Amino acid sequence: MKTSWKLLISLFLIAAAIASFYIYSKFRIAPGLPFERIVLQDVTGQKRTLADAIRDSKAAVILFFGQSWCSDCHHELPRLKKARDQFFPETNVFVLSDEKPSLVFGWQSNSGIHFPFFRITPSLDSFGVVAYPTTYIISQDFEILYSKVGDVNWSSKEVIRVITEN
């Protein structure tokens, strides 16, 4: 009888560990990105792929995936703007959301932040972005140099180095 309880408890602990890892991975580790499949739509309705937008940049690109309803996103953007102005002013920042255009571009006009905002397709969750904000720093040759789910310390030496050296 003791052996069956030990086995049952062991199986439960293994299942709990697997479930915990899955949840952590889903919500705290930024997924890879299908650059050619992601389509950006600007405020005028013009469309192009994320890959084309990155190719057109002169330096590393910061991709900020967020939602208009996300309070963490609203707090993060001014910090990103301040750091960009101070430490890496040549770097392009794209704010990306899969919400309907009126919400995305309403967020842009209400934010007072002059980064380009884009509505994207397909949906964020179709390629694994399910928590906000999710941020990537991408090189011009599509290498993911940095990724983070949640707040980024934009004035950290690591982040500044990654951006300015690429």
PDB file of C-alpha atoms in Angstrom:
ATOM      1  CA  MET A   1       0.000   0.000   0.000  1.00  0.00           C
ATOM      2  CA  LYS A   2       2.837   2.424   0.869  1.00  0.00           C
ATOM      3  CA  THR A   3       4.486   1.717  -2.470  1.00  0.00           C
ATOM      4  CA  SER A   4       1.357   2.606  -4.439  1.00  0.00           C
ATOM      5  CA  TRP A   5       1.021   5.917  -2.527  1.00  0.00           C
ATOM      6  CA  LYS A   6       4.676   6.741  -3.217  1.00  0.00           C
ATOM      7  CA  LEU A   7       4.182   5.938  -6.886  1.00  0.00           C
ATOM      8  CA  LEU A   8       1.022   8.052  -7.055  1.00  0.00           C
ATOM      9  CA  ILE A   9       2.713  11.004  -5.342  1.00  0.00           C
ATOM     10  CA  SER A  10       5.750  10.669  -7.621  1.00  0.00           C
ATOM     11  CA  LEU A  11       3.558  10.686 -10.723  1.00  0.00           C
ATOM     12  CA  PHE A  12       1.659  13.710  -9.425  1.00  0.00           C
ATOM     13  CA  LEU A  13       4.919  15.616  -8.806  1.00  0.00           C
ATOM     14  CA  ILE A  14       6.220  14.771 -12.267  1.00  0.00           C
ATOM     15  CA  ALA A  15       2.946  15.926 -13.849  1.00  0.00           C
ATOM     16  CA  ALA A  16       3.054  19.153 -11.809  1.00  0.00           C
ATOM     17  CA  ALA A  17       6.643  19.816 -12.918  1.00  0.00           C
ATOM     18  CA  ILE A  18       5.751  19.278 -16.581  1.00  0.00           C
ATOM     19  CA  ALA A  19       2.688  21.535 -16.296  1.00  0.00           C
ATOM     20  CA  SER A  20       4.741  24.237 -14.558  1.00  0.00           C
ATOM     21  CA  PHE A  21       7.390  24.161 -17.277  1.00  0.00           C
ATOM     22  CA  TYR A  22       4.714  24.378 -19.977  1.00  0.00           C
ATOM     23  CA  ILE A  23       3.046  27.374 -18.349  1.00  0.00           C
ATOM     24  CA  TYR A  24       6.389  29.114 -17.764  1.00  0.00           C
ATOM     25  CA  SER A  25       7.450  28.492 -21.363  1.00  0.00           C
ATOM     26  CA  LYS A  26       4.154  29.702 -22.782  1.00  0.00           C
ATOM     27  CA  PHE A  27       3.976  32.940 -20.815  1.00  0.00           C
ATOM     28  CA  ARG A  28       7.566  33.916 -19.958  1.00  0.00           C
ATOM     29  CA  ILE A  29       9.766  32.815 -22.881  1.00  0.00           C
ATOM     30  CA  ALA A  30       9.425  34.781 -26.101  1.00  0.00           C
ATOM     31  CA  PRO A  31       8.879  32.507 -29.124  1.00  0.00           C
ATOM     32  CA  GLY A  32      10.690  32.627 -32.462  1.00  0.00           C
ATOM     33  CA  LEU A  33       9.167  34.833 -35.156  1.00  0.00           C
ATOM     34  CA  PRO A  34       8.097  34.050 -38.752  1.00  0.00           C
ATOM     35  CA  PHE A  35       9.318  37.385 -40.211  1.00  0.00           C
ATOM     36  CA  GLU A  36       8.128  36.693 -43.767  1.00  0.00           C
ATOM     37  CA  ARG A  37       4.626  35.692 -42.612  1.00  0.00           C
ATOM     38  CA  ILE A  38       3.953  38.734 -40.419  1.00  0.00           C
ATOM     39  CA  VAL A  39       2.215  41.516 -42.348  1.00  0.00           C
ATOM     40  CA  LEU A  40       2.308  45.087 -41.031  1.00  0.00           C
ATOM     41  CA  GLN A  41      -0.466  47.575 -41.759  1.00  0.00           C
ATOM     42  CA  ASP A  42       0.243  51.230 -41.025  1.00  0.00           C
ATOM     43  CA  VAL A  43      -2.243  53.971 -40.183  1.00  0.00           C
ATOM     44  CA  THR A  44      -2.769  54.730 -43.908  1.00  0.00           C
ATOM     45  CA  GLY A  45      -3.634  51.106 -44.685  1.00  0.00           C
ATOM     46  CA  GLN A  46      -0.340  50.384 -46.479  1.00  0.00           C
ATOM     47  CA  LYS A  47       0.908  46.823 -45.984  1.00  0.00           C
ATOM     48  CA  ARG A  48       4.326  45.167 -46.081  1.00  0.00           C
ATOM     49  CA  THR A  49       6.008  42.257 -44.387  1.00  0.00           C
ATOM     50  CA  LEU A  50       7.924  42.582 -41.159  1.00  0.00           C
ATOM     51  CA  ALA A  51      10.935  41.165 -43.020  1.00  0.00           C
ATOM     52  CA  ASP A  52      10.823  44.084 -45.496  1.00  0.00           C
ATOM     53  CA  ALA A  53      10.554  46.624 -42.673  1.00  0.00           C
ATOM     54  CA  ILE A  54      13.592  45.138 -40.927  1.00  0.00           C
ATOM     55  CA  ARG A  55      15.588  45.056 -44.199  1.00  0.00           C
ATOM     56  CA  ASP A  56      14.834  48.770 -44.711  1.00  0.00           C
ATOM     57  CA  SER A  57      16.238  49.705 -41.288  1.00  0.00           C
ATOM     58  CA  LYS A  58      19.729  51.103 -40.850  1.00  0.00           C
ATOM     59  CA  ALA A  59      20.355  49.408 -37.509  1.00  0.00           C
ATOM     60  CA  ALA A  60      18.895  46.877 -35.107  1.00  0.00           C
ATOM     61  CA  VAL A  61      15.110  47.055 -34.739  1.00  0.00           C
ATOM     62  CA  ILE A  62      13.094  46.869 -31.531  1.00  0.00           C
ATOM     63  CA  LEU A  63       9.797  45.028 -31.911  1.00  0.00           C
ATOM     64  CA  PHE A  64       7.339  45.809 -29.137  1.00  0.00           C
ATOM     65  CA  PHE A  65       4.321  43.491 -29.157  1.00  0.00           C
ATOM     66  CA  GLY A  66       1.492  44.873 -27.064  1.00  0.00           C
ATOM     67  CA  GLN A  67      -2.212  45.592 -26.780  1.00  0.00           C
ATOM     68  CA  SER A  68      -4.131  48.823 -26.242  1.00  0.00           C
ATOM     69  CA  TRP A  69      -5.728  47.405 -23.060  1.00  0.00           C
ATOM     70  CA  CYS A  70      -2.381  46.302 -21.550  1.00  0.00           C
ATOM     71  CA  SER A  71      -1.425  48.562 -18.629  1.00  0.00           C
ATOM     72  CA  ASP A  72       2.139  47.187 -18.586  1.00  0.00           C
ATOM     73  CA  CYS A  73       2.445  48.153 -22.257  1.00  0.00           C
ATOM     74  CA  HIS A  74       1.302  51.699 -21.477  1.00  0.00           C
ATOM     75  CA  HIS A  75       3.957  51.977 -18.736  1.00  0.00           C
ATOM     76  CA  GLU A  76       6.721  50.401 -20.819  1.00  0.00           C
ATOM     77  CA  LEU A  77       6.480  52.604 -23.921  1.00  0.00           C
ATOM     78  CA  PRO A  78       7.487  55.901 -22.232  1.00  0.00           C
ATOM     79  CA  ARG A  79      10.481  54.150 -20.620  1.00  0.00           C
ATOM     80  CA  LEU A  80      11.484  52.751 -24.000  1.00  0.00           C
ATOM     81  CA  LYS A  81      11.132  56.179 -25.622  1.00  0.00           C
ATOM     82  CA  LYS A  82      13.254  57.841 -22.938  1.00  0.00           C
ATOM     83  CA  ALA A  83      16.017  55.238 -23.271  1.00  0.00           C
ATOM     84  CA  ARG A  84      15.914  55.358 -27.065  1.00  0.00           C
ATOM     85  CA  ASP A  85      16.221  59.145 -27.067  1.00  0.00           C
ATOM     86  CA  GLN A  86      19.160  58.961 -24.651  1.00  0.00           C
ATOM     87  CA  PHE A  87      21.097  55.830 -25.642  1.00  0.00           C
ATOM     88  CA  PHE A  88      20.170  54.580 -29.133  1.00  0.00           C
ATOM     89  CA  PRO A  89      18.359  57.307 -31.115  1.00  0.00           C
ATOM     90  CA  GLU A  90      19.055  55.723 -34.535  1.00  0.00           C
ATOM     91  CA  THR A  91      17.221  52.511 -33.641  1.00  0.00           C
ATOM     92  CA  ASN A  92      13.790  51.905 -35.135  1.00  0.00           C
ATOM     93  CA  VAL A  93      11.045  50.861 -32.748  1.00  0.00           C
ATOM     94  CA  PHE A  94       7.911  49.204 -34.116  1.00  0.00           C
ATOM     95  CA  VAL A  95       4.869  48.841 -31.873  1.00  0.00           C
ATOM     96  CA  LEU A  96       2.875  45.825 -33.061  1.00  0.00           C
ATOM     97  CA  SER A  97      -0.638  44.712 -32.159  1.00  0.00           C
ATOM     98  CA  ASP A  98      -3.208  42.392 -33.695  1.00  0.00           C
ATOM     99  CA  GLU A  99      -6.188  44.405 -32.475  1.00  0.00           C
ATOM    100  CA  LYS A 100      -8.558  46.049 -34.922  1.00  0.00           C
ATOM    101  CA  PRO A 101      -7.096  49.159 -36.615  1.00  0.00           C
ATOM    102  CA  SER A 102      -9.219  51.674 -34.683  1.00  0.00           C
ATOM    103  CA  LEU A 103      -7.800  50.361 -31.395  1.00  0.00           C
ATOM    104  CA  VAL A 104      -4.186  50.175 -32.587  1.00  0.00           C
ATOM    105  CA  PHE A 105      -4.126  53.642 -34.101  1.00  0.00           C
ATOM    106  CA  GLY A 106      -6.251  55.125 -31.299  1.00  0.00           C
ATOM    107  CA  TRP A 107      -3.629  53.801 -28.879  1.00  0.00           C
ATOM    108  CA  GLN A 108      -0.942  55.430 -31.017  1.00  0.00           C
ATOM    109  CA  SER A 109      -2.608  58.850 -31.014  1.00  0.00           C
ATOM    110  CA  ASN A 110      -3.437  58.701 -27.303  1.00  0.00           C
ATOM    111  CA  SER A 111       0.029  57.529 -26.251  1.00  0.00           C
ATOM    112  CA  GLY A 112       1.934  60.636 -27.291  1.00  0.00           C
ATOM    113  CA  ILE A 113       4.715  58.266 -28.411  1.00  0.00           C
ATOM    114  CA  HIS A 114       5.907  58.868 -31.961  1.00  0.00           C
ATOM    115  CA  PHE A 115       7.002  55.345 -32.800  1.00  0.00           C
ATOM    116  CA  PRO A 116       5.310  53.719 -35.756  1.00  0.00           C
ATOM    117  CA  PHE A 117       2.398  51.548 -34.649  1.00  0.00           C
ATOM    118  CA  PHE A 118       1.290  48.689 -36.878  1.00  0.00           C
ATOM    119  CA  ARG A 119      -1.633  46.323 -36.952  1.00  0.00           C
ATOM    120  CA  ILE A 120      -0.291  42.890 -37.756  1.00  0.00           C
ATOM    121  CA  THR A 121      -1.616  39.685 -39.259  1.00  0.00           C
ATOM    122  CA  PRO A 122      -1.753  36.836 -38.490  1.00  0.00           C
ATOM    123  CA  SER A 123      -2.768  37.102 -34.840  1.00  0.00           C
ATOM    124  CA  LEU A 124      -0.059  37.274 -32.188  1.00  0.00           C
ATOM    125  CA  ASP A 125      -1.093  34.018 -30.578  1.00  0.00           C
ATOM    126  CA  SER A 126      -0.764  32.198 -33.924  1.00  0.00           C
ATOM    127  CA  PHE A 127       3.015  32.446 -33.579  1.00  0.00           C
ATOM    128  CA  GLY A 128       3.179  32.156 -29.806  1.00  0.00           C
ATOM    129  CA  VAL A 129       3.046  35.702 -28.410  1.00  0.00           C
ATOM    130  CA  VAL A 130       0.457  35.341 -25.641  1.00  0.00           C
ATOM    131  CA  ALA A 131       1.745  37.680 -22.906  1.00  0.00           C
ATOM    132  CA  TYR A 132       2.315  41.435 -23.120  1.00  0.00           C
ATOM    133  CA  PRO A 133       4.508  43.268 -23.558  1.00  0.00           C
ATOM    134  CA  THR A 134       6.821  40.948 -25.477  1.00  0.00           C
ATOM    135  CA  THR A 135       9.908  42.650 -26.858  1.00  0.00           C
ATOM    136  CA  TYR A 136      12.547  41.607 -29.383  1.00  0.00           C
ATOM    137  CA  ILE A 137      15.713  43.260 -30.590  1.00  0.00           C
ATOM    138  CA  ILE A 138      16.385  42.057 -34.134  1.00  0.00           C
ATOM    139  CA  SER A 139      19.480  42.499 -36.308  1.00  0.00           C
ATOM    140  CA  GLN A 140      19.162  43.423 -39.983  1.00  0.00           C
ATOM    141  CA  ASP A 141      19.916  39.800 -40.894  1.00  0.00           C
ATOM    142  CA  PHE A 142      16.940  38.624 -38.773  1.00  0.00           C
ATOM    143  CA  GLU A 143      18.916  37.345 -35.809  1.00  0.00           C
ATOM    144  CA  ILE A 144      17.006  37.629 -32.544  1.00  0.00           C
ATOM    145  CA  LEU A 145      19.588  39.419 -30.393  1.00  0.00           C
ATOM    146  CA  TYR A 146      17.395  39.796 -27.306  1.00  0.00           C
ATOM    147  CA  SER A 147      13.892  38.818 -26.312  1.00  0.00           C
ATOM    148  CA  LYS A 148      11.885  39.360 -23.173  1.00  0.00           C
ATOM    149  CA  VAL A 149       8.341  38.892 -21.973  1.00  0.00           C
ATOM    150  CA  GLY A 150       7.467  41.695 -19.545  1.00  0.00           C
ATOM    151  CA  ASP A 151       9.292  44.872 -18.630  1.00  0.00           C
ATOM    152  CA  VAL A 152      12.770  45.508 -20.052  1.00  0.00           C
ATOM    153  CA  ASN A 153      15.445  47.483 -18.209  1.00  0.00           C
ATOM    154  CA  TRP A 154      16.170  49.763 -21.173  1.00  0.00           C
ATOM    155  CA  SER A 155      19.077  51.520 -19.472  1.00  0.00           C
ATOM    156  CA  SER A 156      20.905  48.292 -18.591  1.00  0.00           C
ATOM    157  CA  LYS A 157      24.389  47.882 -20.037  1.00  0.00           C
ATOM    158  CA  GLU A 158      23.399  44.571 -21.656  1.00  0.00           C
ATOM    159  CA  VAL A 159      20.429  46.011 -23.554  1.00  0.00           C
ATOM    160  CA  ILE A 160      22.306  49.143 -24.642  1.00  0.00           C
ATOM    161  CA  ARG A 161      25.261  47.014 -25.813  1.00  0.00           C
ATOM    162  CA  VAL A 162      23.026  44.650 -27.804  1.00  0.00           C
ATOM    163  CA  ILE A 163      21.337  47.577 -29.549  1.00  0.00           C
ATOM    164  CA  THR A 164      24.341  49.807 -30.205  1.00  0.00           C
ATOM    165  CA  GLU A 165      26.686  47.049 -31.394  1.00  0.00           C
ATOM    166  CA  ASN A 166      24.284  45.904 -34.097  1.00  0.00           C
TER     167      ASN A 166
END
